[in-house]
Amino acid sequence: MSVWKKTDADETQPQSQSHKQSQSAPPSQPRRGAEAQRSRNVATIGPSIAIRGDVTGEEDLLIEGRIEGKVLLQKNHVTVGKNGRVKADVFARSVAVEGEVEGDLMGQEEVTVRPSGKVRGNIQAPSVTLDSGCRFQGSIDMEKGRQQQGKEAKPAEVKPKVQAPSQEQTTLKPAAGTSP
């Protein structure tokens, strides 16, 4: 005689599988290197967390909450998730914005503003990507020599004229013949 009914077993099994799936990677992963990102340590500032002051560390950071101050993770990746609201200057190896940032973004390698992203501040990075649909107000400086670790480098005061992109995204790269 069986203790378990077939319908009971069928109902409990999918619940445990869906529970395991929900504990996988954080909801906002960068597009590039998503597999590599999962194997690295990623700290998360959840939607109910608000921080006033400087944020520093030695791991990648996903911001879904609010930060006011400075974010200093120069050797790591910083993602401002869709729920993230940042009023801070961000210094990182690379920065991806899906939420809102009011402050300067300094990326040693790249800065990406996704379609849901909104940036009000200056961007400094050798590679800058503004996805179609994002909102950006500020200036872009792609000269490598101007970036200084942990210090506020002043970007050029020239505001580039930007036309609405006809493609899915716009990627800005330094012009040929410029020195790195």
PDB file of N, CA, C and O in Angstrom, residues 5 15 28 37 55 90 111 123 131 145 151 165-166 169 180:
ATOM      1  N   LYS A   5      -0.060   9.727  -2.326  1.00  0.00           N
ATOM      2  CA  LYS A   5      -0.874   9.728  -3.528  1.00  0.00           C
ATOM      3  C   LYS A   5      -0.054  10.332  -4.646  1.00  0.00           C
ATOM      4  O   LYS A   5       0.797  11.172  -4.417  1.00  0.00           O
ATOM      5  N   GLN A  15       7.297  22.380  -6.829  1.00  0.00           N
ATOM      6  CA  GLN A  15       7.563  23.473  -5.908  1.00  0.00           C
ATOM      7  C   GLN A  15       9.031  23.509  -5.527  1.00  0.00           C
ATOM      8  O   GLN A  15       9.638  24.568  -5.506  1.00  0.00           O
ATOM      9  N   SER A  28      19.548  41.049 -11.937  1.00  0.00           N
ATOM     10  CA  SER A  28      20.181  41.947 -12.905  1.00  0.00           C
ATOM     11  C   SER A  28      21.620  41.547 -13.120  1.00  0.00           C
ATOM     12  O   SER A  28      22.482  41.877 -12.323  1.00  0.00           O
ATOM     13  N   GLN A  37      30.255  36.168 -14.388  1.00  0.00           N
ATOM     14  CA  GLN A  37      29.719  36.936 -13.270  1.00  0.00           C
ATOM     15  C   GLN A  37      29.138  36.014 -12.198  1.00  0.00           C
ATOM     16  O   GLN A  37      29.273  36.275 -11.023  1.00  0.00           O
ATOM     17  N   VAL A  55      30.734  53.793  -0.198  1.00  0.00           N
ATOM     18  CA  VAL A  55      30.653  52.340  -0.308  1.00  0.00           C
ATOM     19  C   VAL A  55      31.944  51.880  -0.964  1.00  0.00           C
ATOM     20  O   VAL A  55      32.277  52.316  -2.066  1.00  0.00           O
ATOM     21  N   VAL A  90      30.384  57.307  -9.030  1.00  0.00           N
ATOM     22  CA  VAL A  90      30.700  55.882  -9.054  1.00  0.00           C
ATOM     23  C   VAL A  90      32.037  55.691  -9.755  1.00  0.00           C
ATOM     24  O   VAL A  90      32.204  56.103 -10.901  1.00  0.00           O
ATOM     25  N   VAL A 111      31.504  51.956 -19.555  1.00  0.00           N
ATOM     26  CA  VAL A 111      30.253  52.352 -18.913  1.00  0.00           C
ATOM     27  C   VAL A 111      29.144  52.068 -19.911  1.00  0.00           C
ATOM     28  O   VAL A 111      29.243  52.433 -21.082  1.00  0.00           O
ATOM     29  N   ILE A 123      30.173  61.138 -17.772  1.00  0.00           N
ATOM     30  CA  ILE A 123      30.702  59.784 -17.909  1.00  0.00           C
ATOM     31  C   ILE A 123      32.138  59.878 -18.391  1.00  0.00           C
ATOM     32  O   ILE A 123      32.425  60.591 -19.352  1.00  0.00           O
ATOM     33  N   ASP A 131      22.440  52.526 -24.757  1.00  0.00           N
ATOM     34  CA  ASP A 131      21.424  51.736 -25.451  1.00  0.00           C
ATOM     35  C   ASP A 131      20.252  52.622 -25.853  1.00  0.00           C
ATOM     36  O   ASP A 131      19.927  53.600 -25.171  1.00  0.00           O
ATOM     37  N   GLY A 145      43.816  59.163 -20.284  1.00  0.00           N
ATOM     38  CA  GLY A 145      44.747  59.882 -19.427  1.00  0.00           C
ATOM     39  C   GLY A 145      44.091  60.730 -18.361  1.00  0.00           C
ATOM     40  O   GLY A 145      44.708  61.069 -17.370  1.00  0.00           O
ATOM     41  N   LYS A 151      39.842  59.784  -7.484  1.00  0.00           N
ATOM     42  CA  LYS A 151      39.803  61.246  -7.487  1.00  0.00           C
ATOM     43  C   LYS A 151      38.811  61.697  -8.534  1.00  0.00           C
ATOM     44  O   LYS A 151      38.642  61.068  -9.560  1.00  0.00           O
ATOM     45  N   PRO A 165      19.706  57.470 -31.938  1.00  0.00           N
ATOM     46  CA  PRO A 165      20.274  56.369 -32.716  1.00  0.00           C
ATOM     47  C   PRO A 165      19.197  55.620 -33.485  1.00  0.00           C
ATOM     48  O   PRO A 165      18.083  55.454 -33.018  1.00  0.00           O
ATOM     49  N   SER A 166      19.564  55.189 -34.690  1.00  0.00           N
ATOM     50  CA  SER A 166      18.620  54.434 -35.504  1.00  0.00           C
ATOM     51  C   SER A 166      18.774  52.942 -35.259  1.00  0.00           C
ATOM     52  O   SER A 166      17.944  52.162 -35.666  1.00  0.00           O
ATOM     53  N   GLN A 169      21.482  50.035 -30.323  1.00  0.00           N
ATOM     54  CA  GLN A 169      22.319  50.696 -29.334  1.00  0.00           C
ATOM     55  C   GLN A 169      23.388  51.517 -30.033  1.00  0.00           C
ATOM     56  O   GLN A 169      23.672  51.323 -31.195  1.00  0.00           O
ATOM     57  N   PRO A 180      46.105  56.166 -26.768  1.00  0.00           N
ATOM     58  CA  PRO A 180      45.379  55.572 -25.639  1.00  0.00           C
ATOM     59  C   PRO A 180      45.712  56.177 -24.315  1.00  0.00           C
ATOM     60  O   PRO A 180      46.667  56.751 -24.050  1.00  0.00           O
TER      61      PRO A 180
END
